[in-house]
Structure formats: C-alpha cells, structure tokens
PDB file of C-alpha atoms in Angstrom:
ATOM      1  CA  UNK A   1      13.708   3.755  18.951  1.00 45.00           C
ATOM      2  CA  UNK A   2      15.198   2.798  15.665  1.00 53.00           C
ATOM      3  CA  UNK A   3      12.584   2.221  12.895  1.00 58.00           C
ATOM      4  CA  UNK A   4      14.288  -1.010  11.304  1.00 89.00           C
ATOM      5  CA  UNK A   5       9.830  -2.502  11.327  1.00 96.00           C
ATOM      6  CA  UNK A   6       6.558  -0.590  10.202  1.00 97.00           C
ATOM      7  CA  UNK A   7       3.809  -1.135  10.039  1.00 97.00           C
ATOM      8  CA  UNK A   8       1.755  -0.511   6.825  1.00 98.00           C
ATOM      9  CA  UNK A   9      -1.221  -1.223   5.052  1.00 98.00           C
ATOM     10  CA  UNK A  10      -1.732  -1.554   1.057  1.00 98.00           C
ATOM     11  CA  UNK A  11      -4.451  -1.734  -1.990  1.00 98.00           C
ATOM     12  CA  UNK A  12      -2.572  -3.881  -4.806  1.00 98.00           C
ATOM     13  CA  UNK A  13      -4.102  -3.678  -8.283  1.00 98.00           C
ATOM     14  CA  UNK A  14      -3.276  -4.961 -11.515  1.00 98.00           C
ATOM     15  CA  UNK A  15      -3.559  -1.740 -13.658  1.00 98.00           C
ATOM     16  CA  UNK A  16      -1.958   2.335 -12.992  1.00 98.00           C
ATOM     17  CA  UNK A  17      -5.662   3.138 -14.372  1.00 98.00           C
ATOM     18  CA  UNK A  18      -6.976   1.649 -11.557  1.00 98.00           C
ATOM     19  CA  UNK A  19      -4.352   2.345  -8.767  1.00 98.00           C
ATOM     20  CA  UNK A  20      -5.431   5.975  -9.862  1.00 98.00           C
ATOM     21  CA  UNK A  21      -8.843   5.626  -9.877  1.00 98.00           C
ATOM     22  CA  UNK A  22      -8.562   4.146  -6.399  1.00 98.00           C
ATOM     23  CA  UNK A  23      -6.125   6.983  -4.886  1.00 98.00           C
ATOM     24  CA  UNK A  24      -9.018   9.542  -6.039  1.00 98.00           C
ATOM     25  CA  UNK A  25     -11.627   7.390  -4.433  1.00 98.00           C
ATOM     26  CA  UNK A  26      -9.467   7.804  -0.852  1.00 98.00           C
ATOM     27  CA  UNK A  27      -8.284  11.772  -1.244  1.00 96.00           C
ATOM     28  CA  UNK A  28     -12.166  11.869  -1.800  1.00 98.00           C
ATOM     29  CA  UNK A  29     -12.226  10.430   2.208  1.00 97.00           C
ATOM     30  CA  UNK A  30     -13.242   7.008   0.904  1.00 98.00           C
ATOM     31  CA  UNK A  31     -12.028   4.191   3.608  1.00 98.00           C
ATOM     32  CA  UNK A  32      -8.602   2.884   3.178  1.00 98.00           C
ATOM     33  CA  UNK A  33      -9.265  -0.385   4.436  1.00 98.00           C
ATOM     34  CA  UNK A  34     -12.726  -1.053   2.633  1.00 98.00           C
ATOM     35  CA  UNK A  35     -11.259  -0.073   0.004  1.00 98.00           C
ATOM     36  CA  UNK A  36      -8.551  -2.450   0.245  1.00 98.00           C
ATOM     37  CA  UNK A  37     -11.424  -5.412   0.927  1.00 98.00           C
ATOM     38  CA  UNK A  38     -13.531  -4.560  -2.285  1.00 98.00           C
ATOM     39  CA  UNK A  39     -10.680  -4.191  -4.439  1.00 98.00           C
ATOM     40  CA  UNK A  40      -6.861  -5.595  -3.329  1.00 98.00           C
ATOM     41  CA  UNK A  41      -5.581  -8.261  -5.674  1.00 98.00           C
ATOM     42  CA  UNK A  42      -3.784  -9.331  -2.621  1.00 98.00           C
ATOM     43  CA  UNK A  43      -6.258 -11.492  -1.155  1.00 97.00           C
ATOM     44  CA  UNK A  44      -4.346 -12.285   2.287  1.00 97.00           C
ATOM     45  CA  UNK A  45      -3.895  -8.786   3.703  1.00 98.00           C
ATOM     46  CA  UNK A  46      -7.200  -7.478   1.689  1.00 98.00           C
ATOM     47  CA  UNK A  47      -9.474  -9.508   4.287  1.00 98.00           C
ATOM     48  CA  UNK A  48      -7.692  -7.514   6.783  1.00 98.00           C
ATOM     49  CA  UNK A  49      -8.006  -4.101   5.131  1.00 98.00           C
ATOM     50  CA  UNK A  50      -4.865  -4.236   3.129  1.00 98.00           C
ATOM     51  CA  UNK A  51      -2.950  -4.537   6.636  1.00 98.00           C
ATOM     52  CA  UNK A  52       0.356  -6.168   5.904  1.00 98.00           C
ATOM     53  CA  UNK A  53       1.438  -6.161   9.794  1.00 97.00           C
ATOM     54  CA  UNK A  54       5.424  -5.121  11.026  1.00 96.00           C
ATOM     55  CA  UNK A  55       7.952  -5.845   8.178  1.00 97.00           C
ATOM     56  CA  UNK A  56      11.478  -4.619   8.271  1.00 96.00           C
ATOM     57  CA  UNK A  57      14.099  -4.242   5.420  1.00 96.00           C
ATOM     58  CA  UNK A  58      14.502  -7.434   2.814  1.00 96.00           C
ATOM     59  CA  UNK A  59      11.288  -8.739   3.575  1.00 96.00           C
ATOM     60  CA  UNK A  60       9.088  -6.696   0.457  1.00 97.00           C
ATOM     61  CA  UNK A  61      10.382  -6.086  -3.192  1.00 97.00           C
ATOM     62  CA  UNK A  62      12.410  -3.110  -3.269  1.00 97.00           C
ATOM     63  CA  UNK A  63      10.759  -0.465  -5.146  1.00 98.00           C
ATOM     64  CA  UNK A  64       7.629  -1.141  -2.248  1.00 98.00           C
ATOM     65  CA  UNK A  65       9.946  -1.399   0.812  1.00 97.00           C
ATOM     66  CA  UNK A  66      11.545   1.977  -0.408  1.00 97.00           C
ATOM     67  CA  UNK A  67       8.175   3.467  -1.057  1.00 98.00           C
ATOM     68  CA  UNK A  68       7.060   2.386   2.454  1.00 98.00           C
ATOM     69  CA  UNK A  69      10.258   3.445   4.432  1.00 97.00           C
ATOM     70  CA  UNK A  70       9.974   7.143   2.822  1.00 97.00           C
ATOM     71  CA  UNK A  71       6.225   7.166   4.595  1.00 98.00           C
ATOM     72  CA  UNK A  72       5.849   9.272   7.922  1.00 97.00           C
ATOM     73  CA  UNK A  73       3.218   7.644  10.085  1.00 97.00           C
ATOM     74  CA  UNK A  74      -0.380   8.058   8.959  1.00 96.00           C
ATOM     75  CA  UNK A  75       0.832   8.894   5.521  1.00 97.00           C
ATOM     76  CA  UNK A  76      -0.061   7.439   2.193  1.00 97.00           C
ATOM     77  CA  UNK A  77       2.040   7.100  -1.310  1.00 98.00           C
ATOM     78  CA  UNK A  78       0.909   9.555  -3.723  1.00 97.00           C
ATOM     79  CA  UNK A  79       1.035   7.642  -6.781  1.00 97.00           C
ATOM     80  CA  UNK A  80       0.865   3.923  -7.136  1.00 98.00           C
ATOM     81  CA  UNK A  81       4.082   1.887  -6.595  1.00 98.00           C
ATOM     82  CA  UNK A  82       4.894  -1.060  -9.270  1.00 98.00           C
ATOM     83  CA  UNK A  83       6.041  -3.685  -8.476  1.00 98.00           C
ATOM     84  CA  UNK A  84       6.209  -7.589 -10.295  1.00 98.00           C
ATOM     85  CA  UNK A  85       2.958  -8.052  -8.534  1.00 98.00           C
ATOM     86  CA  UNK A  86       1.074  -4.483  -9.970  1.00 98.00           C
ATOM     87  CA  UNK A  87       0.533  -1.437  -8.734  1.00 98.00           C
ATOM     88  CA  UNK A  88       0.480  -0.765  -4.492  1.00 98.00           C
ATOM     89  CA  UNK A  89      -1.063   2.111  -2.772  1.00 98.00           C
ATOM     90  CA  UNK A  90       0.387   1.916   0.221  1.00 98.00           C
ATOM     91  CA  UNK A  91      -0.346   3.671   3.810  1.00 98.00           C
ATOM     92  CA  UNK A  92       1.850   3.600   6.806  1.00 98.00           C
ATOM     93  CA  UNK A  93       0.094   2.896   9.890  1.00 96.00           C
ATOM     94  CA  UNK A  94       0.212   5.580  12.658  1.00 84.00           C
TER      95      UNK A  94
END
C-alpha cells in the first residue's frame, strides 16, 4: 500500500521556547494529546488531541508536510517544525 495519506497528530505553539518546553514535557511520558488540548494554538485539531486526521501531499505547508512524511508510524519530530503559523510538534499516528 502506497503511503500518498497519514495520519498525524500535532501541538502548534507560537514560540521555539515553548515548542521545547513542551517536547521535554512528552519525552518526560507526558500525554501527547492532553498536551495538545491544554496548549495547541490550533484550536480545531487541539479539541481532538492535536489529531489532524489523513492528509496527503499539497494539503499542509511544506516544511510540516516534509516533517510529517519523514515520520515512521508512532514516531514524533524531535525538534519543533516552523512554519507561518509557529512552531509544530508533530506525531504520526500508528
């Protein structure tokens, strides 16, 4: 099966600082998707625990799409991505 959609969750955030703070908060075994409630700029996918559902290619900004489509199932982006909208964590669903 091709992988031209995944599925993927994220935590946007205005500041790096905080993009940080939040990726130390999760390697710490804090809860992805609480996280992403409490604290996601992006209020849409933030009710549902940062889940952003299937996307394929051209539908995200670029430097997030590319981040996402490096991500092996269950894996997470180990720094924050910018984008025009801030900085992403983003996790790829498993």
């Amino acid at each position: 099966m091709a992988d031209n959609k995944i599925k993927c969750s994220h935590i946007l955030v205005k500041k790096q600082s905080e993009a940080i703070e939040i990726l130390e908060r999760l390697k710490k075994g804090e809860s992805f998707a609480n996280l992403a409630r409490e604290l996601s700029i992006d209020k849409g996918s933030a009710k549902r625990g940062g889940d952003l559902g299937l996307f394929g290619k051209g539908m995200m900004v670029r430097p997030f799409e590319e981040a996402a489509f490096k991500l092996k199932k269950g894996e997470m982006t180990p720094e924050p991505v910018k984008t025009e909208f801030g900085y992403h964590i983003i996790k790829r669903a498993g």
